[in-house]
Coordinates of C-alpha atoms and ligand atoms in Angstrom, one line a residue:
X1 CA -14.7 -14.6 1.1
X2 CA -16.9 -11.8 0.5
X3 CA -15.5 -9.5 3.3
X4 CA -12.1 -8.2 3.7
X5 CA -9.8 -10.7 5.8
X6 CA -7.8 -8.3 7.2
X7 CA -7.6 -7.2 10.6
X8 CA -6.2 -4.0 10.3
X9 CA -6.1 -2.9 6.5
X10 CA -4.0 0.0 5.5
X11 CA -6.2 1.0 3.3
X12 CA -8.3 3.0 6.2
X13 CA -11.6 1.4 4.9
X14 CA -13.6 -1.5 4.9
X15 CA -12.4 -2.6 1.6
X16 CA -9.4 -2.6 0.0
X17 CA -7.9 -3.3 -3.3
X18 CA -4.7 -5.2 -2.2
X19 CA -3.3 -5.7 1.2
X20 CA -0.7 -8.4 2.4
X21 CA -1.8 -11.0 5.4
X22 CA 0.2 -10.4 8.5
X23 CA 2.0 -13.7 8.2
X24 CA 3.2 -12.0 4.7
X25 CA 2.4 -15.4 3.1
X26 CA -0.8 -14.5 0.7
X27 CA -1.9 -11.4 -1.1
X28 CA -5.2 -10.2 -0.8
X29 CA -7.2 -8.7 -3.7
X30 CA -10.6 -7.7 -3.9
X31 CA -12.0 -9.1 -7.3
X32 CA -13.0 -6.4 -8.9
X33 CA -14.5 -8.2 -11.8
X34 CA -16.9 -8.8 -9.8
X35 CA -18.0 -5.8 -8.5
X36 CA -20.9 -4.2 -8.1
X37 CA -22.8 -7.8 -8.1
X38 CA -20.1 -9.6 -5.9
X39 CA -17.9 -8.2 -3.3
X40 CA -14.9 -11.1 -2.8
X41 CA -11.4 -11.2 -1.6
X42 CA -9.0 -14.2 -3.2
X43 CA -5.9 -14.9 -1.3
X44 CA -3.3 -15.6 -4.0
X45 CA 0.2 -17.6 -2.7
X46 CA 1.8 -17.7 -6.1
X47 CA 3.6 -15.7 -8.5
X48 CA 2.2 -17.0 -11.9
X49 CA -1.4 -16.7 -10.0
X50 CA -0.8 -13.1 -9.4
X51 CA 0.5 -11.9 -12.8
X52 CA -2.6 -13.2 -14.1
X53 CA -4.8 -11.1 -11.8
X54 CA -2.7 -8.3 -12.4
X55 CA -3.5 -8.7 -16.3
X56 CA -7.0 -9.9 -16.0
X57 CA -7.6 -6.7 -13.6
X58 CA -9.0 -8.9 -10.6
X59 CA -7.0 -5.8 -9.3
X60 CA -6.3 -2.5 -11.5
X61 CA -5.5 1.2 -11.3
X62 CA -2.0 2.2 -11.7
X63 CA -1.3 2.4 -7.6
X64 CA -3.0 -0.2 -7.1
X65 CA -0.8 -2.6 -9.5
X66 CA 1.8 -1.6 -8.3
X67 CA 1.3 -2.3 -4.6
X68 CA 0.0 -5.4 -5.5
X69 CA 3.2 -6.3 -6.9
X70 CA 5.3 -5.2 -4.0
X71 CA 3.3 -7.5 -2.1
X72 CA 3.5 -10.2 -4.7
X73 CA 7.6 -10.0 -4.7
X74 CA 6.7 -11.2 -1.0
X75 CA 5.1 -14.2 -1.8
X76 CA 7.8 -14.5 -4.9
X77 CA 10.9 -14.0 -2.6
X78 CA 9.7 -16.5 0.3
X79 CA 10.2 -19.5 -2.7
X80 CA 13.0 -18.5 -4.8
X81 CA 16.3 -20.2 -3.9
X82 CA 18.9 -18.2 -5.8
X83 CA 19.6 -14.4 -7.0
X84 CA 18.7 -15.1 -10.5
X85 CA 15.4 -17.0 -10.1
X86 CA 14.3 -13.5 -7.9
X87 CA 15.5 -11.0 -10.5
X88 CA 12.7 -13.1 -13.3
X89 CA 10.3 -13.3 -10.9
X90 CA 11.0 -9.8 -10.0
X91 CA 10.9 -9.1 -13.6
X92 CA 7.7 -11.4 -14.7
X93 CA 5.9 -9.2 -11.9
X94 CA 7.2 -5.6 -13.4
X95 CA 6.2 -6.4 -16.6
X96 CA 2.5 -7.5 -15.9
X97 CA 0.9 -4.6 -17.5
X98 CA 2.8 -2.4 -19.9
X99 CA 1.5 1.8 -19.5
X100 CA 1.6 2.2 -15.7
X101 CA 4.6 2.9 -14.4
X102 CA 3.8 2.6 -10.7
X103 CA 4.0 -1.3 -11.4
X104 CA 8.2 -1.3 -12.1
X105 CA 8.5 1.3 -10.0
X106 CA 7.4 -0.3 -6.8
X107 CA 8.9 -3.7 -8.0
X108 CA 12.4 -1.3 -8.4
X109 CA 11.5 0.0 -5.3
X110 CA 11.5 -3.4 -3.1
X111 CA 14.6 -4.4 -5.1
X112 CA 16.8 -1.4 -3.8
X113 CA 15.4 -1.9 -0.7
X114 CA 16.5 -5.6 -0.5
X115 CA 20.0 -4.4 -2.1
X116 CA 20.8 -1.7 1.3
X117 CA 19.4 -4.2 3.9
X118 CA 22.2 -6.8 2.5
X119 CA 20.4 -9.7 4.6
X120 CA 19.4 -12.8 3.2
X121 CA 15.5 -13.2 4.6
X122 CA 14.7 -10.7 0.9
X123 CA 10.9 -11.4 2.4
X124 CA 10.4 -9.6 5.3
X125 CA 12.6 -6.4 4.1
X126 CA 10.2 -6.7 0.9
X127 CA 7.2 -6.7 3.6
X128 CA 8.3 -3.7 5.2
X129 CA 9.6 -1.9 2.1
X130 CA 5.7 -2.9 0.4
X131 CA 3.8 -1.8 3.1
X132 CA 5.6 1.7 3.4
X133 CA 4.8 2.0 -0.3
X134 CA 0.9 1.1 0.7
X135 CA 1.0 3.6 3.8
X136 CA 2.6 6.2 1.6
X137 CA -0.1 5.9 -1.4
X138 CA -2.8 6.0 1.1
X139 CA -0.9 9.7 2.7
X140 CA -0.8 10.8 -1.2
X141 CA -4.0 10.5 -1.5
X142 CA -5.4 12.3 0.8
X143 CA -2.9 15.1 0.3
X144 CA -3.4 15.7 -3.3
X145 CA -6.9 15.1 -2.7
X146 CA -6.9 17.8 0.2
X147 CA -4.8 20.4 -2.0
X148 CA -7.1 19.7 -5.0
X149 CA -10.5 20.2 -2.7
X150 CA -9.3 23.8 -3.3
X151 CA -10.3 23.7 -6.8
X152 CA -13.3 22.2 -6.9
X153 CA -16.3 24.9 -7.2
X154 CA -18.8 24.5 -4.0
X155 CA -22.2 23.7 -5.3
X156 CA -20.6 21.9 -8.6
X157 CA -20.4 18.9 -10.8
X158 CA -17.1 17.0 -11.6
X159 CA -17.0 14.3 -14.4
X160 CA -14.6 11.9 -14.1
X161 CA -13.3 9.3 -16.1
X162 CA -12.7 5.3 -15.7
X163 CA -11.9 4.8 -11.9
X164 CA -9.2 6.7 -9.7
X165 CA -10.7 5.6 -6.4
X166 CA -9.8 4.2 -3.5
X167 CA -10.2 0.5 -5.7
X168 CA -7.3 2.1 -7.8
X169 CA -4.7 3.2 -5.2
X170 CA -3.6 1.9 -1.4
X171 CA -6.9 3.7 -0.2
X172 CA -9.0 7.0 -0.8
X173 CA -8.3 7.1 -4.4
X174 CA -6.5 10.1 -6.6
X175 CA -9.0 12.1 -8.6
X176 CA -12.2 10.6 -6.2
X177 CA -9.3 11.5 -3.6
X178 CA -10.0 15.3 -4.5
X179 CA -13.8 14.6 -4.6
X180 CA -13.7 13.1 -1.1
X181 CA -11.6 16.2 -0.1
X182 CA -13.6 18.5 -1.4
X183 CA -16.8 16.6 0.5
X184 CA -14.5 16.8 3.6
X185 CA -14.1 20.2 3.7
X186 CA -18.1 21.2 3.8
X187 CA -18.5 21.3 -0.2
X188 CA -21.7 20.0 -1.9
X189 CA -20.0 18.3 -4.8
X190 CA -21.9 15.7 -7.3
X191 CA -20.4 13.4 -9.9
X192 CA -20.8 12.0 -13.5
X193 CA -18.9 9.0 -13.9
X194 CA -18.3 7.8 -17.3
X195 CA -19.2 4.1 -17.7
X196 CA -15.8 4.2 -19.5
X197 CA -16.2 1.6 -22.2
X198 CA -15.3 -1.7 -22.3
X199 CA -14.8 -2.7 -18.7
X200 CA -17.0 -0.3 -17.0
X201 CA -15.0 1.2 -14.8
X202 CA -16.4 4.4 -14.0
X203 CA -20.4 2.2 -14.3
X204 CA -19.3 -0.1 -11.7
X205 CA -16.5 1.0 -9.9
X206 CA -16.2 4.9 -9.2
X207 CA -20.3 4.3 -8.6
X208 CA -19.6 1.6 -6.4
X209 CA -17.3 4.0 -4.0
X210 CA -18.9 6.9 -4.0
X211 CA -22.6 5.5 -3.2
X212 CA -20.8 3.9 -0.8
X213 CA -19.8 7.0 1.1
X214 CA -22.6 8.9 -0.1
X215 CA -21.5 10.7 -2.4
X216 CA -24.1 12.1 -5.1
X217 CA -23.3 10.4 -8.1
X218 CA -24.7 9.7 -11.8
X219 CA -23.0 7.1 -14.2
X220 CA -23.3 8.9 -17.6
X221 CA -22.4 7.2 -21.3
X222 CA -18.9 8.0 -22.5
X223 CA -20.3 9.8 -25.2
X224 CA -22.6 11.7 -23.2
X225 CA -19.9 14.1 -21.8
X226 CA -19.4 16.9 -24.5
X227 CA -23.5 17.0 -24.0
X228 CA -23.4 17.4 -20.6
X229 CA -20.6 19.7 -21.0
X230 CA -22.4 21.8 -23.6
X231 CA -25.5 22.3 -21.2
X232 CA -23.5 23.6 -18.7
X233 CA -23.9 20.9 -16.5
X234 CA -20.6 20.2 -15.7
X235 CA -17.9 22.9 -13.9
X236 CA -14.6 20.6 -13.7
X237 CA -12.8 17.5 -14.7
X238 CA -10.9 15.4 -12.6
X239 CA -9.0 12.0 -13.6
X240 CA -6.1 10.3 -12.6
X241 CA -3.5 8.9 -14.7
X242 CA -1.1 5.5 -15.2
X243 CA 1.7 7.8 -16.4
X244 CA 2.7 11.3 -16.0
X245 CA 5.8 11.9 -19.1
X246 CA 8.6 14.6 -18.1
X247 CA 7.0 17.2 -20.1
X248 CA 3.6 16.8 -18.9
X249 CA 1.6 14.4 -21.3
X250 CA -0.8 12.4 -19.3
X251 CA -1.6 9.1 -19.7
X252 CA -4.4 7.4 -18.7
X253 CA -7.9 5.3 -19.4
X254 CA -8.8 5.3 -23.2
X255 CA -11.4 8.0 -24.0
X256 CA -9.8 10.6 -20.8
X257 CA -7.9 12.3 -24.1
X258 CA -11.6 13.3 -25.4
X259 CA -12.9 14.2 -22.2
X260 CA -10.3 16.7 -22.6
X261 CA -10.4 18.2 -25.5
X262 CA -14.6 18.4 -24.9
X263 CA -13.3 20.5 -21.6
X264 CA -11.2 22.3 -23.5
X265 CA -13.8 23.6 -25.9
X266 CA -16.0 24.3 -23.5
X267 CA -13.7 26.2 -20.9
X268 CA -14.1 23.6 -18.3
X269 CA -10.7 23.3 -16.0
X270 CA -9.3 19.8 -16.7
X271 CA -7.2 18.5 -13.5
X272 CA -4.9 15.2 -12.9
X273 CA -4.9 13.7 -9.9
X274 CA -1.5 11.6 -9.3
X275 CA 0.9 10.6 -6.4
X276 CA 4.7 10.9 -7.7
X277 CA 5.3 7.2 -8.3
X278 CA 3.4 8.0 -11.6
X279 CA 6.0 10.7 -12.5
X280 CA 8.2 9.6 -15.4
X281 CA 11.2 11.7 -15.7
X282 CA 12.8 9.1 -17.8
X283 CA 9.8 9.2 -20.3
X284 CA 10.6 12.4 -22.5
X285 CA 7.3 12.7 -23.8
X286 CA 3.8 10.9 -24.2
X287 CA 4.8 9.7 -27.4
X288 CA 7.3 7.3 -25.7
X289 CA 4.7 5.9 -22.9
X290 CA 4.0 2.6 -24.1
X291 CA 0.4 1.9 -24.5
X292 CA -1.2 -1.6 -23.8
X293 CA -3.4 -3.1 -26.4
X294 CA -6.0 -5.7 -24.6
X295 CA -8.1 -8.1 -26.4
X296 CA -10.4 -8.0 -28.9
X297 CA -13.0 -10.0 -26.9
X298 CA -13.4 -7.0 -24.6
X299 CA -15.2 -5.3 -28.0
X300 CA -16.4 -7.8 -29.6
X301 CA -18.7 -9.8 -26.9
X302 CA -21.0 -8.9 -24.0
X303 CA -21.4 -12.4 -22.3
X304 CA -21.5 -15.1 -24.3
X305 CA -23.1 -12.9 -27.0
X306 CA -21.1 -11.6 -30.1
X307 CA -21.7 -7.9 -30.9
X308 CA -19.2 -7.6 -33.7
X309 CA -19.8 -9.6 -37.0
X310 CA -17.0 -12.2 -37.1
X311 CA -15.2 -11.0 -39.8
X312 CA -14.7 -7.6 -39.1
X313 CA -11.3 -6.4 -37.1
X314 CA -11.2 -4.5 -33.6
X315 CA -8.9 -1.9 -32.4
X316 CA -8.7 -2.1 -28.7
X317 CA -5.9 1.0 -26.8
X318 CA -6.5 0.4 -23.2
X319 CA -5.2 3.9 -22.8
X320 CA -4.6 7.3 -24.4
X321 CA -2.4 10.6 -23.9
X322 CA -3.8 13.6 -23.5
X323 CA -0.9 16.5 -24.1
X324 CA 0.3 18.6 -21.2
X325 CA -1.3 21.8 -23.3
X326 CA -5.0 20.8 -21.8
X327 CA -4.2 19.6 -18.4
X328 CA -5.2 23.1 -16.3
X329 CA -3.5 21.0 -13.4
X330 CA -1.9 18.3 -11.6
X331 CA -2.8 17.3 -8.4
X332 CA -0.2 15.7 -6.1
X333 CA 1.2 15.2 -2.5
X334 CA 4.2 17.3 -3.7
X335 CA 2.1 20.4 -4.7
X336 CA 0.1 21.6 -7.5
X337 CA 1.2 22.2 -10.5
X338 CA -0.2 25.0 -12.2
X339 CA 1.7 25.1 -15.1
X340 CA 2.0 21.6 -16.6
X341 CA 5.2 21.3 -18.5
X342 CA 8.8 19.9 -18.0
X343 CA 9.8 23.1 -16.3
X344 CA 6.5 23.0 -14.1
X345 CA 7.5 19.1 -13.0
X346 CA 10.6 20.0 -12.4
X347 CA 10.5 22.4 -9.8
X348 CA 8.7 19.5 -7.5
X349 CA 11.7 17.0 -8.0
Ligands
MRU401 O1 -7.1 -0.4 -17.0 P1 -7.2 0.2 -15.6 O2 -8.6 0.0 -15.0 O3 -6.1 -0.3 -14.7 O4 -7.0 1.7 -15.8 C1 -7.0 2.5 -14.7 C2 -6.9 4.0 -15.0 O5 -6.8 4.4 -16.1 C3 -6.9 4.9 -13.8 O6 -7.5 6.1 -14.2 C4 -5.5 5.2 -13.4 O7 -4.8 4.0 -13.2 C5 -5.4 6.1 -12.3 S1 -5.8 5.2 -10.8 C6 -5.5 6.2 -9.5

């Protein structure tokens, strides 16, 4: 269906990534394969039918995922008939997608939540418990993006990388969050969005939103940046991230690590936008954030055309980690943090 069947989405918007019908009996996801061509909602009643949009990235973005998978425990805990068949379905949702920790997290989440309640109907506590994890995404986001409006220079142009939108989270979006907040609050902001190679999120996605709302806005090749940067045409980066590591080291879209070090070298501030959930404290550093590896196809074909000689390998990091030294901030409904280190983290737990 190519509008959102939802009567009253908690996204805020007139689209939504994920939301959860109001007989909590089907997840809805907006396919964003599909998008900009196509804008179309699937309901999805099963658990195997889910993990597979989850990997295939019908719906992606690290909040996003993991409400989705709050929602899909619903579905999941509405067939199971024993304690054991919930925890692997519980488990086969968690590990859908390896580097973003907001997917276990909210699956953890739901499962305390069931544990306190000690009732038997697990679905409807799961519904409640998945819908306050939606609500309070959406509230993240527009804090951290109303704290971070602060640091965006009236007037100026933010890149950003991949897509931290409102397709990526419950609603509003982390580091287009800040944009938005920054629009809100009288500034005349424009953006370059990355295409971000292979999937195009920033081309289709971040372009997508913003035009929508009207927000000025240039898709720009991944390897354009350092250019742009260079001409002085850019005066802040914003990005969000899948994983935030107790000391700091961000995680997030491959190719946000060299939009980095390009700000770096050219004295541009570099700023993270992320709610809490994708705080880490158990993950010592980025070196211990596990990194998904996605197939070669996404490299090696556009359509049904072959761009890469056949015998010739691919390497294909759906993310990388850019060290807490060039992160100038973090942006989040806790605060900011200004110094971005295990000491700076910590004083928000
Ligand atoms: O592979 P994706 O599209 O799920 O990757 C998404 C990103 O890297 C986003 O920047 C990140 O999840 C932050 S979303 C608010």
């Amino acid at each position: 269906m190519s509008s959102l069947p939802h009567p009253e989405p908690i996204s805020g918007a007139n689209y939504s990534a994920a939301e959860l019908t109001l007989a909590n009996d089907a997840v809805i996801l907006l396919d964003q394969r599909l998008l900009p061509s196509r804008e179309e909602y699937v309901l999805f009643r099963d658990v195997p039918a889910l993990i597979e949009a989850i990997r295939s990235m019908v719906v992606r973005g690290a909040p996003a995922i993991g409400i989705a998978a709050a929602y899909g425990l619903v579905v999941g805990a509405r067939t199971v008939s024993s304690e054991a068949e919930f925890q692997r379905v519980a488990e086969a949702i968690a590990s859908a997608r390896p580097t973003a920790v907001n997917l276990r997290w909210a699956i953890e989440r739901c499962i305390r939540a069931v544990k306190a309640a000690k009732v038997t109907d697990y679905a409807e506590i799961i519904a409640q418990e998945a819908r306050a994890i939606h609500r309070e995404d959406v509230a993240a986001c527009r804090e951290m993006g109303r704290l971070g409006a602060a640091y965006i220079p009236d007037g100026g142009t933010v890149l950003t990388h991949c897509n931290a939108g409102a397709l990526a989270t419950g609603g509003y979006g982390t580091a287009l969050g800040v944009i938005r907040g920054a629009v809100e609050a009288g500034k005349k902001v424009r953006v370059l969005a990355d295409e971000t190679r292979p999937l195009q999120q920033g081309g289709r996605l971040t372009a997508w939103e913003l035009a929508k709302d009207g927000i000025a806005v240039e898709v720009i090749a991944d390897s354009s940046a350092g250019w742009f940067m260079a001409r002085g045409e850019i005066q802040a980066a914003v990005v969000g991230s899948d994983r935030i590591a107790a000391n700091g080291d961000v995680a997030n879209k491959i190719g946000t690590y060299q939009v980095a070090v390009n700000a770096r070298a050219h004295n541009i501030p570099f700023y993270v936008a992320a709610p809490w959930s994708t705080v880490d404290l158990s993950c010592p550093s980025g070196a211990d954030i596990p990194i998904e590896e996605r197939a070669a196809s996404e490299l090696t074909q556009r359509g049904d055309v072959r761009v890469v000689p056949t015998d010739v390998g691919v390497r294909n990091p759906a993310f990388d980690v850019t060290p807490a030294r060039l992160v100038t901030a973090i942006f989040c409904e806790r605060g900011v943090i200004r110094e971005v280190s295990a000491t700076g983290l910590s004083q928000l737990t």
